[in-house]
């Protein structure tokens, strides 16, 4: 296994773990589920984005089902979050941070995988962003929230940025490792700054932004 | 490119544009999203039905990802709706009309594409209807409404009718253009008449239709 | 057609019928839909799990679209439930029982189909469980409930058990019929006992189980 492949796997599994923690904590906090529900929601959040990407690429069965490490990491993440929920659930911060980590890591690994499977540049950017936002969107639909990708401060944009860095670097013939780290860091930073400063993209004209709902 | 292929592409892009306007206006009206959320919901509404159809047909990656015109038209539709939302949002009518246009156009283009990819007659009717109702169903799930296809006045039935016209014409060896236009017009007309007259299919026996909820 | 294939088909169609009844009754009870909505929700509940499984296995188009018997059985199930809804809807029991029957039957037929298409043992267990819980999860999302698989007394666990029986028996070289019946019966029994006794898997530590919401 080449260094590149190992790096890609490590980043992908790290993203899987971050999203599993996030999804499981969301299950505890929002929906008060039992252990099966908590671990299931953690696994769906962790694996959903990659599954959607592989379905659209026609790379079936999805990597998740041919490589057990993803399932194991996702399940362990869900169990860890379940066990630590008393410590973690009062803090909204861990949920946000794990979500941003998963977003950045999946944006770059999703784009890389799309390129490796022969997707064009634009497709790879979109599929990277879809990998990043897909699992969280399934999570939100299942616990009946309007998905973060639609409602939140900057979410889709940092994912597109992170995936874009990887794709541009690939077209310029740069290596894979540094652009992946840069892209992921950029995405995570933009996302967290957006949450911190409550930045939002423009609202429809004629509708005051400060409109109290 | 043959005349038939050009016609099919034009009808398909017109349906994409109509659904992008509809989804983006829904985002403004129902969920008060920012520009990213508005355009994202417009694009999902516009592209979702065709993606579902292509996934079920195994035609991967979906046409959307191999043909950039769909993405561009969907994004432009979302942006136009965002810009015009002040003018359009107070009117419920444009949302309904764009939805009906998309429904009719996608019913016939979805059925045609299913036939072109080797589906049988019954499958093509179903996949045409799925193309027509799929994007709107994703839209409704994401903004947490019971999907129109389940709850509304005639919605699935006109889609099945429109797709049926194309499939019957194909089996009779008629050309593609006229049946597509007839099927789309029939679907749009039945849908709009249904909305106007508040027609509904029968309710379960023993339950008064006028039951106030 | 071999006895095994006939058996598999009969069990699969029985599961389809049970889930169609369940989904259609849910539509009547929860969402007060008209006949099109009722039959549509019945068909989605009945066919959704198998479609998700076939998409993930890359077995496209899904069996549903190549074998009309599934569509017919699902549609008839929806119509029967619509016609009998006055008799059945006041009783919560039929909805629960049809759901448990579908769960058990699809867990074993889903696992068998995954094995037949070359999936490994672990994959087959997961895909069997996905077949069993998938249709009901789509049903719940469409009528805006937190899915049973996340919130309910034992639901995913009996599905995994039922699928596990089939996969273990296959690995041991046993026949297909007896393990299928045993697996389905085990799944149905565990599910119904769980509902009856309100058994739940453990809740997060530090959170009283009796916590009134």
Coordinates of C-alpha atoms in Angstrom, one line a residue:
Chain A
X1 CA 0.0 0.0 0.0
X2 CA 1.5 3.3 -1.0
X3 CA 2.0 6.3 1.3
X4 CA -0.7 8.1 -0.5
X5 CA -3.2 5.3 -0.1
X6 CA -2.3 5.0 3.6
X7 CA -2.8 8.8 4.1
X8 CA -6.1 8.7 2.3
X9 CA -7.3 5.8 4.4
X10 CA -6.2 7.5 7.6
X11 CA -7.9 10.8 6.8
X12 CA -11.0 8.9 5.7
X13 CA -11.2 6.9 8.9
X14 CA -10.6 10.0 11.0
X15 CA -13.5 11.7 9.3
X16 CA -15.6 8.6 9.8
X17 CA -14.8 8.6 13.5
X18 CA -15.5 12.3 13.9
X19 CA -18.9 12.0 12.2
X20 CA -19.8 8.9 14.3
X21 CA -19.1 10.8 17.5
X22 CA -21.2 13.7 16.1
X23 CA -24.1 11.6 15.0
X24 CA -24.3 9.6 18.2
X25 CA -24.1 12.7 20.4
X26 CA -26.8 14.3 18.3
X27 CA -28.9 11.2 19.0
X28 CA -28.4 11.5 22.7
X29 CA -29.0 15.3 22.8
X30 CA -31.8 15.7 20.4
X31 CA -33.8 12.5 20.3
X32 CA -33.0 10.7 23.6
X33 CA -32.5 7.4 21.9
X34 CA -31.4 4.1 23.4
X35 CA -28.0 2.5 22.6
X36 CA -29.1 0.9 19.4
X37 CA -30.6 4.2 18.1
X38 CA -27.5 6.1 19.2
X39 CA -25.0 3.8 17.5
X40 CA -27.3 3.5 14.4
X41 CA -27.5 7.3 14.0
X42 CA -23.8 7.6 14.5
X43 CA -23.1 5.0 11.8
X44 CA -25.5 6.6 9.4
X45 CA -23.9 10.0 9.9
X46 CA -20.4 8.5 9.5
X47 CA -21.1 6.3 6.5
X48 CA -23.9 8.1 4.7
X49 CA -21.9 10.6 2.7
X50 CA -19.5 8.0 1.3
X51 CA -22.3 5.7 0.4
X52 CA -24.2 8.4 -1.5
X53 CA -20.9 9.3 -3.3
X54 CA -20.2 5.7 -4.3
X55 CA -23.8 5.2 -5.4
X56 CA -23.6 8.2 -7.7
X57 CA -20.2 7.1 -9.1
X58 CA -21.6 3.6 -9.7
X59 CA -18.8 2.2 -7.5
X60 CA -20.9 -0.5 -6.0
X61 CA -21.0 -2.0 -3.4
X62 CA -19.8 1.1 -1.6
X63 CA -16.4 1.1 0.0
X64 CA -18.1 0.8 3.4
X65 CA -19.3 -2.7 2.5
X66 CA -16.1 -4.0 1.0
X67 CA -13.8 -2.6 3.8
X68 CA -14.7 -3.5 7.3
X69 CA -12.5 -0.9 8.9
X70 CA -15.1 1.8 8.1
X71 CA -17.9 -0.1 9.8
X72 CA -15.7 -0.9 12.8
X73 CA -14.5 2.7 13.2
X74 CA -18.1 4.0 12.8
X75 CA -19.5 1.6 15.4
X76 CA -16.7 2.3 17.9
X77 CA -17.2 6.0 17.5
X78 CA -20.9 5.6 18.2
X79 CA -20.2 3.4 21.3
X80 CA -17.6 5.9 22.6
X81 CA -20.0 8.8 22.3
X82 CA -22.7 6.7 24.0
X83 CA -20.4 6.0 26.9
X84 CA -19.1 9.5 27.2
X85 CA -22.5 11.2 26.6
X86 CA -22.9 12.3 30.2
X87 CA -19.6 14.2 30.0
X88 CA -20.1 15.5 26.5
X89 CA -23.8 16.2 26.0
X90 CA -24.0 19.4 28.1
X91 CA -21.5 21.0 25.8
X92 CA -22.7 22.0 22.4
X93 CA -19.1 22.6 21.3
X94 CA -18.0 19.0 20.8
X95 CA -20.9 18.3 18.5
X96 CA -20.0 21.3 16.4
X97 CA -16.3 20.5 16.3
X98 CA -16.7 16.9 15.4
X99 CA -19.0 17.9 12.6
X100 CA -16.5 20.4 11.3
X101 CA -13.7 17.9 11.4
X102 CA -15.8 15.3 9.5
X103 CA -16.8 18.0 7.0
X104 CA -13.2 18.9 6.2
X105 CA -11.8 15.4 6.1
X106 CA -14.6 14.0 3.9
X107 CA -14.6 17.0 1.5
X108 CA -10.9 16.1 0.6
X109 CA -11.2 12.3 0.7
X110 CA -14.4 12.4 -1.2
X111 CA -12.9 14.5 -3.9
X112 CA -9.8 12.3 -4.1
X113 CA -11.9 9.2 -4.4
X114 CA -14.0 10.7 -7.2
X115 CA -10.9 11.7 -9.1
X116 CA -9.4 8.2 -8.6
X117 CA -12.6 6.7 -10.1
X118 CA -12.3 8.9 -13.2
X119 CA -14.6 11.8 -12.4
X120 CA -14.0 15.2 -14.0
X121 CA -12.8 18.2 -12.1
X122 CA -16.2 19.8 -11.5
X123 CA -17.8 16.4 -10.7
X124 CA -15.1 15.7 -8.2
X125 CA -15.6 19.0 -6.4
X126 CA -19.4 18.4 -6.2
X127 CA -19.0 14.8 -5.1
X128 CA -16.4 15.8 -2.4
X129 CA -18.9 18.3 -1.0
X130 CA -21.7 15.7 -1.2
X131 CA -19.5 13.2 0.7
X132 CA -19.0 15.9 3.4
X133 CA -22.6 17.1 3.8
X134 CA -24.4 13.8 2.9
X135 CA -24.1 12.0 6.3
X136 CA -25.2 15.0 8.3
X137 CA -28.1 15.6 6.0
X138 CA -29.4 12.0 6.5
X139 CA -28.8 12.5 10.3
X140 CA -30.9 15.7 10.3
X141 CA -33.7 14.2 8.2
X142 CA -33.9 11.2 10.5
X143 CA -34.2 13.3 13.7
X144 CA -36.5 15.7 11.9
X145 CA -34.4 18.9 11.7
X146 CA -34.1 21.1 8.6
X147 CA -30.6 19.9 7.4
X148 CA -27.6 22.0 8.4
X149 CA -26.6 22.2 4.7
X150 CA -29.8 24.3 4.0
X151 CA -30.2 26.3 7.2
X152 CA -26.9 26.9 8.8
X153 CA -24.1 29.4 8.7
X154 CA -21.5 28.5 6.0
X155 CA -21.6 24.7 5.6
X156 CA -21.8 23.8 1.9
X157 CA -19.3 26.6 0.9
X158 CA -16.4 25.4 3.1
X159 CA -17.0 21.8 1.8
X160 CA -16.8 23.0 -1.8
X161 CA -13.6 25.0 -0.9
X162 CA -11.9 22.0 0.7
X163 CA -12.8 19.7 -2.2
X164 CA -11.7 22.5 -4.7
X165 CA -8.2 22.6 -3.2
X166 CA -7.7 18.9 -3.8
X167 CA -9.0 19.0 -7.3
X168 CA -7.0 22.1 -8.3
X169 CA -3.8 20.6 -6.8
X170 CA -4.5 17.3 -8.7
X171 CA -4.9 19.2 -12.0
X172 CA -1.6 21.1 -11.3
X173 CA 0.2 17.8 -10.7
X174 CA 0.9 18.4 -7.0
X175 CA 1.1 15.5 -4.6
X176 CA -1.9 14.4 -2.7
X177 CA -0.9 14.6 1.0
X178 CA -0.3 18.4 1.4
X179 CA -3.3 19.5 -0.6
X180 CA -5.5 17.2 1.4
X181 CA -4.3 18.6 4.7
X182 CA -4.5 22.2 3.4
X183 CA -8.0 21.6 2.0
X184 CA -9.3 19.9 5.1
X185 CA -7.8 22.6 7.4
X186 CA -9.3 25.4 5.2
X187 CA -12.7 23.8 5.3
X188 CA -12.6 23.2 9.0
X189 CA -11.4 26.8 9.7
X190 CA -14.0 28.5 7.5
X191 CA -16.7 26.4 9.1
X192 CA -15.7 27.1 12.7
X193 CA -15.2 30.8 12.0
X194 CA -18.6 30.9 10.4
X195 CA -20.2 29.3 13.4
X196 CA -18.3 31.5 15.9
X197 CA -19.2 34.7 14.1
X198 CA -22.6 33.6 13.0
X199 CA -21.7 34.4 9.5
X200 CA -24.4 33.7 6.9
X201 CA -24.6 34.0 3.2
X202 CA -27.0 36.8 2.0
X203 CA -30.7 36.4 2.6
X204 CA -33.3 37.1 0.0
X205 CA -33.6 40.8 -0.9
X206 CA -36.3 42.8 0.8
X207 CA -36.3 40.6 3.9
X208 CA -34.4 42.1 6.8
X209 CA -31.6 39.9 8.0
X210 CA -32.4 40.7 11.6
X211 CA -36.0 39.7 11.2
X212 CA -36.9 38.0 14.4
X213 CA -38.7 34.7 13.7
Chain B
X1 CA -27.3 15.4 -32.6
X2 CA -30.7 14.3 -34.0
X3 CA -33.8 16.5 -33.8
X4 CA -35.3 14.0 -31.3
X5 CA -32.3 14.2 -29.1
X6 CA -32.4 18.0 -29.2
X7 CA -36.1 18.1 -28.4
X8 CA -35.6 15.7 -25.5
X9 CA -32.7 17.8 -24.1
X10 CA -34.7 21.1 -24.4
X11 CA -37.7 19.6 -22.7
X12 CA -35.5 18.1 -20.0
X13 CA -33.7 21.4 -19.4
X14 CA -37.0 23.3 -19.3
X15 CA -38.2 20.9 -16.6
X16 CA -35.0 21.4 -14.7
X17 CA -35.4 25.1 -14.8
X18 CA -39.0 25.0 -13.7
X19 CA -38.3 22.8 -10.7
X20 CA -35.2 24.9 -9.7
X21 CA -37.5 28.0 -9.6
X22 CA -40.1 26.0 -7.6
X23 CA -37.6 24.6 -5.1
X24 CA -35.8 27.9 -4.6
X25 CA -39.1 29.8 -4.1
X26 CA -40.2 27.1 -1.6
X27 CA -37.0 27.6 0.3
X28 CA -37.6 31.3 0.5
X29 CA -41.3 31.0 1.5
X30 CA -41.3 28.0 3.8
X31 CA -37.9 27.8 5.4
X32 CA -36.4 31.4 5.2
X33 CA -33.0 30.1 4.1
X34 CA -30.0 32.1 3.0
X35 CA -28.8 32.1 -0.6
X36 CA -26.8 28.9 -0.3
X37 CA -29.8 27.1 1.2
X38 CA -32.1 28.6 -1.5
X39 CA -29.9 27.5 -4.4
X40 CA -29.2 24.1 -2.9
X41 CA -32.9 23.3 -2.4
X42 CA -33.6 24.6 -5.9
X43 CA -30.9 22.3 -7.3
X44 CA -32.0 19.3 -5.3
X45 CA -35.6 19.8 -6.5
X46 CA -34.4 20.2 -10.1
X47 CA -32.0 17.3 -10.2
X48 CA -33.3 14.9 -7.6
X49 CA -35.9 13.1 -9.8
X50 CA -33.5 12.4 -12.6
X51 CA -30.8 11.2 -10.2
X52 CA -33.2 8.7 -8.6
X53 CA -34.2 7.5 -12.0
X54 CA -30.7 7.0 -13.2
X55 CA -29.7 5.2 -10.0
X56 CA -32.5 2.8 -10.4
X57 CA -31.7 2.2 -14.0
X58 CA -28.0 1.7 -13.1
X59 CA -27.1 4.5 -15.5
X60 CA -24.2 5.8 -13.3
X61 CA -23.0 8.4 -12.9
X62 CA -26.3 10.1 -13.4
X63 CA -26.8 12.3 -16.5
X64 CA -26.6 15.3 -14.2
X65 CA -22.9 14.5 -13.5
X66 CA -21.9 13.8 -17.0
X67 CA -23.7 16.8 -18.6
X68 CA -22.9 20.2 -17.1
X69 CA -25.9 21.9 -18.7
X70 CA -28.2 20.4 -16.1
X71 CA -26.1 21.7 -13.2
X72 CA -25.8 25.2 -14.8
X73 CA -29.5 25.4 -15.6
X74 CA -30.5 24.3 -12.1
X75 CA -28.1 26.7 -10.5
X76 CA -29.3 29.6 -12.6
X77 CA -32.9 28.8 -11.9
X78 CA -32.1 28.9 -8.1
X79 CA -30.3 32.2 -8.4
X80 CA -33.1 33.8 -10.5
X81 CA -35.7 32.7 -8.0
X82 CA -33.5 34.1 -5.2
X83 CA -33.2 37.4 -7.0
X84 CA -36.9 37.6 -7.8
X85 CA -38.2 36.3 -4.5
X86 CA -39.5 39.6 -3.3
X87 CA -41.7 39.8 -6.4
X88 CA -42.7 36.1 -6.5
X89 CA -43.0 34.9 -2.9
X90 CA -46.2 36.6 -2.0
X91 CA -47.9 34.7 -4.9
X92 CA -48.6 31.1 -4.2
X93 CA -49.4 30.7 -7.9
X94 CA -45.9 30.7 -9.4
X95 CA -44.8 27.9 -7.0
X96 CA -47.7 25.8 -8.1
X97 CA -47.3 26.5 -11.8
X98 CA -43.6 25.8 -11.9
X99 CA -44.2 22.6 -10.0
X100 CA -46.8 21.5 -12.6
X101 CA -44.5 22.4 -15.5
X102 CA -41.7 20.4 -14.0
X103 CA -44.0 17.5 -13.3
X104 CA -45.3 17.3 -16.9
X105 CA -41.9 17.8 -18.6
X106 CA -40.1 15.3 -16.4
X107 CA -42.8 12.7 -16.7
X108 CA -42.3 12.5 -20.4
X109 CA -38.5 12.9 -20.5
X110 CA -38.1 10.4 -17.7
X111 CA -40.2 7.8 -19.5
X112 CA -38.3 8.5 -22.7
X113 CA -34.9 8.0 -21.1
X114 CA -36.1 4.8 -19.4
X115 CA -37.2 3.4 -22.7
X116 CA -33.9 4.5 -24.3
X117 CA -32.0 2.6 -21.6
X118 CA -34.0 -0.6 -22.4
X119 CA -36.7 -0.5 -19.7
X120 CA -39.9 -2.3 -20.4
X121 CA -43.2 -0.4 -20.9
X122 CA -44.5 -0.7 -17.3
X123 CA -41.1 0.2 -15.9
X124 CA -40.8 3.2 -18.1
X125 CA -44.2 4.5 -16.9
X126 CA -43.2 4.1 -13.3
X127 CA -39.7 5.6 -13.8
X128 CA -41.2 8.5 -15.7
X129 CA -43.5 9.2 -12.8
X130 CA -40.7 8.8 -10.3
X131 CA -38.6 11.3 -12.3
X132 CA -41.5 13.7 -12.1
X133 CA -42.3 13.4 -8.4
X134 CA -38.8 12.5 -7.0
X135 CA -37.3 16.0 -6.8
X136 CA -40.3 17.5 -5.2
X137 CA -40.5 14.6 -2.6
X138 CA -36.8 15.3 -1.6
X139 CA -37.7 19.0 -1.4
X140 CA -40.6 18.3 0.9
X141 CA -38.7 15.9 3.2
X142 CA -35.8 18.4 3.5
X143 CA -38.2 21.3 4.6
X144 CA -40.2 18.8 6.7
X145 CA -43.5 18.7 4.9
X146 CA -45.5 15.6 4.1
X147 CA -44.6 15.1 0.5
X148 CA -47.0 16.4 -2.1
X149 CA -47.1 13.0 -3.8
X150 CA -48.7 11.6 -0.6
X151 CA -50.9 14.4 0.5
X152 CA -51.9 16.6 -2.4
X153 CA -54.7 16.8 -4.9
X154 CA -53.9 14.7 -8.0
X155 CA -50.1 14.6 -8.3
X156 CA -49.0 11.0 -9.0
X157 CA -51.8 10.3 -11.3
X158 CA -51.1 13.1 -13.9
X159 CA -47.4 12.0 -13.8
X160 CA -48.4 8.5 -14.6
X161 CA -50.7 9.7 -17.4
X162 CA -48.0 11.8 -19.0
X163 CA -45.5 9.0 -18.9
X164 CA -48.1 6.6 -20.2
X165 CA -48.7 8.7 -23.3
X166 CA -45.0 8.5 -24.2
X167 CA -44.8 4.8 -23.6
X168 CA -47.9 4.0 -25.5
X169 CA -46.8 6.1 -28.5
X170 CA -43.4 4.4 -28.4
X171 CA -45.0 1.0 -28.5
X172 CA -47.2 2.1 -31.4
X173 CA -44.2 3.4 -33.3
X174 CA -45.2 7.0 -33.3
X175 CA -42.5 9.7 -33.2
X176 CA -41.2 11.1 -30.0
X177 CA -41.9 14.8 -30.3
X178 CA -45.6 15.0 -30.5
X179 CA -46.3 12.4 -27.9
X180 CA -43.9 14.2 -25.5
X181 CA -45.7 17.5 -26.0
X182 CA -49.1 15.9 -25.7
X183 CA -48.1 13.9 -22.6
X184 CA -46.6 16.9 -20.9
X185 CA -49.6 19.1 -21.7
X186 CA -52.0 16.4 -20.4
X187 CA -50.1 16.0 -17.2
X188 CA -49.8 19.8 -16.6
X189 CA -53.5 20.3 -17.4
X190 CA -54.7 17.6 -15.1
X191 CA -52.5 18.7 -12.3
X192 CA -53.6 22.4 -12.5
X193 CA -57.3 21.5 -12.9
X194 CA -56.9 19.3 -9.8
X195 CA -55.3 22.1 -7.8
X196 CA -57.9 24.6 -9.0
X197 CA -60.9 22.4 -8.2
X198 CA -59.3 20.9 -5.1
X199 CA -60.0 17.5 -6.6
X200 CA -58.8 14.6 -4.6
X201 CA -58.8 10.9 -5.0
X202 CA -61.3 9.0 -2.7
X203 CA -60.6 9.0 1.0
X204 CA -60.8 5.8 3.1
X205 CA -64.4 4.6 3.6
X206 CA -66.1 5.6 6.8
X207 CA -64.1 8.8 7.2
X208 CA -66.0 11.9 6.2
X209 CA -64.1 13.9 3.6
X210 CA -65.0 17.1 5.2
X211 CA -63.7 16.0 8.5
X212 CA -62.1 19.1 10.1
X213 CA -58.7 18.3 11.4
Chain C
X1 CA -37.4 -22.9 -10.9
X2 CA -35.9 -24.8 -7.9
X3 CA -37.8 -25.4 -4.7
X4 CA -35.3 -23.0 -3.0
X5 CA -36.1 -20.3 -5.4
X6 CA -39.8 -20.8 -5.1
X7 CA -39.5 -20.7 -1.3
X8 CA -37.5 -17.5 -1.4
X9 CA -39.9 -15.9 -3.8
X10 CA -42.9 -16.9 -1.6
X11 CA -41.3 -15.5 1.6
X12 CA -40.3 -12.3 -0.2
X13 CA -43.8 -11.7 -1.6
X14 CA -45.3 -12.4 1.8
X15 CA -43.0 -9.8 3.3
X16 CA -43.9 -7.4 0.6
X17 CA -47.6 -7.9 1.3
X18 CA -47.2 -7.5 5.0
X19 CA -45.3 -4.2 4.7
X20 CA -47.8 -2.9 2.1
X21 CA -50.6 -3.5 4.5
X22 CA -48.6 -1.9 7.3
X23 CA -47.6 1.2 5.3
X24 CA -51.1 1.8 3.9
X25 CA -52.6 1.5 7.4
X26 CA -50.0 3.9 8.7
X27 CA -51.0 6.3 5.9
X28 CA -54.7 6.1 7.0
X29 CA -54.0 6.3 10.7
X30 CA -51.2 8.9 10.9
X31 CA -51.5 11.1 7.8
X32 CA -55.2 10.8 6.7
X33 CA -54.2 10.5 3.0
X34 CA -56.4 9.8 0.0
X35 CA -56.3 6.5 -1.9
X36 CA -53.3 7.5 -4.0
X37 CA -51.3 8.5 -1.0
X38 CA -52.3 5.4 0.9
X39 CA -51.4 3.0 -1.9
X40 CA -48.2 5.0 -2.6
X41 CA -47.0 4.8 1.0
X42 CA -47.9 1.1 1.2
X43 CA -45.8 0.5 -1.9
X44 CA -42.8 2.5 -0.7
X45 CA -42.9 0.7 2.6
X46 CA -43.1 -2.7 0.8
X47 CA -40.5 -2.1 -1.9
X48 CA -38.2 0.5 -0.3
X49 CA -36.0 -2.0 1.7
X50 CA -35.4 -4.3 -1.3
X51 CA -34.6 -1.3 -3.5
X52 CA -32.0 0.1 -1.1
X53 CA -30.4 -3.4 -0.8
X54 CA -30.2 -3.8 -4.6
X55 CA -28.8 -0.3 -5.1
X56 CA -26.0 -1.0 -2.6
X57 CA -25.3 -4.3 -4.2
X58 CA -25.2 -2.7 -7.6
X59 CA -27.9 -5.2 -8.8
X60 CA -29.6 -2.6 -11.0
X61 CA -32.4 -2.2 -12.0
X62 CA -33.7 -3.5 -8.6
X63 CA -35.6 -6.8 -8.6
X64 CA -38.8 -4.8 -8.1
X65 CA -38.5 -3.3 -11.6
X66 CA -37.6 -6.6 -13.3
X67 CA -40.2 -8.7 -11.6
X68 CA -43.8 -7.4 -11.8
X69 CA -45.0 -9.7 -9.1
X70 CA -43.5 -7.4 -6.4
X71 CA -45.3 -4.4 -7.8
X72 CA -48.6 -6.2 -8.1
X73 CA -48.4 -7.7 -4.6
X74 CA -47.5 -4.3 -3.1
X75 CA -50.3 -2.5 -4.9
X76 CA -52.9 -5.1 -3.9
X77 CA -51.7 -4.9 -0.3
X78 CA -52.2 -1.2 -0.3
X79 CA -55.6 -1.4 -1.9
X80 CA -56.7 -4.1 0.6
X81 CA -55.6 -2.0 3.5
X82 CA -57.4 1.0 2.1
X83 CA -60.6 -1.0 1.7
X84 CA -60.4 -2.5 5.2
X85 CA -59.1 0.6 6.9
X86 CA -62.4 1.2 8.8
X87 CA -62.1 -2.2 10.3
X88 CA -58.4 -2.2 11.0
X89 CA -57.4 1.4 11.8
X90 CA -58.8 1.5 15.3
X91 CA -56.6 -1.4 16.2
X92 CA -52.9 -0.6 16.7
X93 CA -52.2 -4.3 16.8
X94 CA -52.5 -5.1 13.1
X95 CA -50.0 -2.4 12.2
X96 CA -47.5 -3.7 14.7
X97 CA -48.0 -7.3 13.6
X98 CA -47.7 -6.7 9.9
X99 CA -44.6 -4.7 10.6
X100 CA -43.0 -7.5 12.5
X101 CA -43.9 -10.1 9.8
X102 CA -42.3 -7.9 7.1
X103 CA -39.3 -7.4 9.3
X104 CA -38.7 -11.0 9.8
X105 CA -39.4 -12.1 6.3
X106 CA -37.2 -9.4 4.7
X107 CA -34.3 -10.0 7.1
X108 CA -34.0 -13.5 5.8
X109 CA -34.8 -13.0 2.2
X110 CA -32.5 -9.9 2.1
X111 CA -29.6 -11.8 3.6
X112 CA -30.2 -14.7 1.1
X113 CA -30.2 -12.4 -1.9
X114 CA -27.1 -10.6 -0.7
X115 CA -25.3 -14.0 -0.4
X116 CA -26.6 -15.1 -3.8
X117 CA -25.1 -11.9 -5.3
X118 CA -21.7 -12.7 -3.8
X119 CA -21.7 -10.6 -0.6
X120 CA -19.5 -11.7 2.3
X121 CA -21.0 -13.0 5.5
X122 CA -20.9 -9.7 7.4
X123 CA -22.2 -7.7 4.5
X124 CA -25.1 -10.2 4.1
X125 CA -26.1 -9.8 7.7
X126 CA -26.1 -6.0 7.4
X127 CA -27.9 -6.0 4.0
X128 CA -30.5 -8.4 5.3
X129 CA -31.2 -6.0 8.2
X130 CA -31.2 -3.0 5.9
X131 CA -33.8 -4.8 3.7
X132 CA -35.9 -5.3 6.8
X133 CA -35.7 -1.9 8.3
X134 CA -35.3 0.2 5.1
X135 CA -38.9 0.4 3.9
X136 CA -40.3 1.3 7.3
X137 CA -37.6 4.0 7.7
X138 CA -38.7 5.6 4.4
X139 CA -42.3 5.3 5.5
X140 CA -41.5 7.1 8.8
X141 CA -39.5 9.9 7.1
X142 CA -42.3 10.6 4.7
X143 CA -44.9 10.9 7.4
X144 CA -42.5 12.8 9.6
X145 CA -41.9 10.4 12.4
X146 CA -38.6 9.6 14.0
X147 CA -37.9 6.2 12.4
X148 CA -38.8 3.1 14.4
X149 CA -35.2 1.8 13.8
X150 CA -33.9 4.7 15.9
X151 CA -36.6 5.1 18.5
X152 CA -38.4 1.9 19.1
X153 CA -38.1 -1.0 21.3
X154 CA -35.9 -3.7 19.8
X155 CA -36.2 -3.3 16.0
X156 CA -32.7 -3.4 14.4
X157 CA -31.5 -6.2 16.8
X158 CA -34.2 -8.8 15.8
X159 CA -33.5 -8.0 12.1
X160 CA -29.8 -8.6 12.6
X161 CA -30.6 -11.9 14.4
X162 CA -32.9 -13.1 11.6
X163 CA -30.3 -12.3 9.0
X164 CA -27.6 -13.8 11.1
X165 CA -29.3 -17.2 11.3
X166 CA -29.5 -17.4 7.5
X167 CA -25.9 -16.4 7.0
X168 CA -24.5 -18.8 9.6
X169 CA -26.6 -21.7 8.2
X170 CA -25.3 -20.9 4.7
X171 CA -21.7 -20.9 6.0
X172 CA -22.4 -24.3 7.7
X173 CA -23.7 -25.7 4.4
X174 CA -27.2 -26.2 5.7
X175 CA -30.2 -25.8 3.4
X176 CA -32.0 -22.6 2.8
X177 CA -35.6 -23.3 3.7
X178 CA -35.4 -24.3 7.4
X179 CA -32.9 -21.5 8.4
X180 CA -35.1 -19.0 6.6
X181 CA -38.1 -20.0 8.5
X182 CA -36.2 -20.2 11.8
X183 CA -34.6 -16.8 11.2
X184 CA -37.8 -15.2 10.3
X185 CA -39.7 -16.7 13.3
X186 CA -36.9 -15.7 15.7
X187 CA -36.9 -12.1 14.4
X188 CA -40.7 -11.8 14.6
X189 CA -40.8 -13.4 18.0
X190 CA -38.1 -11.1 19.5
X191 CA -39.7 -8.0 17.9
X192 CA -43.2 -8.8 19.2
X193 CA -42.0 -9.8 22.7
X194 CA -40.0 -6.5 22.7
X195 CA -43.1 -4.5 21.9
X196 CA -45.3 -6.4 24.4
X197 CA -42.8 -6.0 27.3
X198 CA -41.7 -2.5 26.2
X199 CA -38.1 -3.8 26.3
X200 CA -35.5 -1.3 25.3
X201 CA -31.8 -1.4 24.9
X202 CA -29.9 0.5 27.5
X203 CA -30.2 4.3 27.6
X204 CA -27.2 6.6 28.0
X205 CA -25.6 6.5 31.4
X206 CA -26.6 9.3 33.9
X207 CA -30.0 9.7 32.3
X208 CA -32.9 8.1 34.3
X209 CA -34.8 5.7 32.1
X210 CA -38.0 6.7 33.6
X211 CA -37.3 10.4 32.8
X212 CA -40.7 11.9 31.8
X213 CA -40.4 13.8 28.6

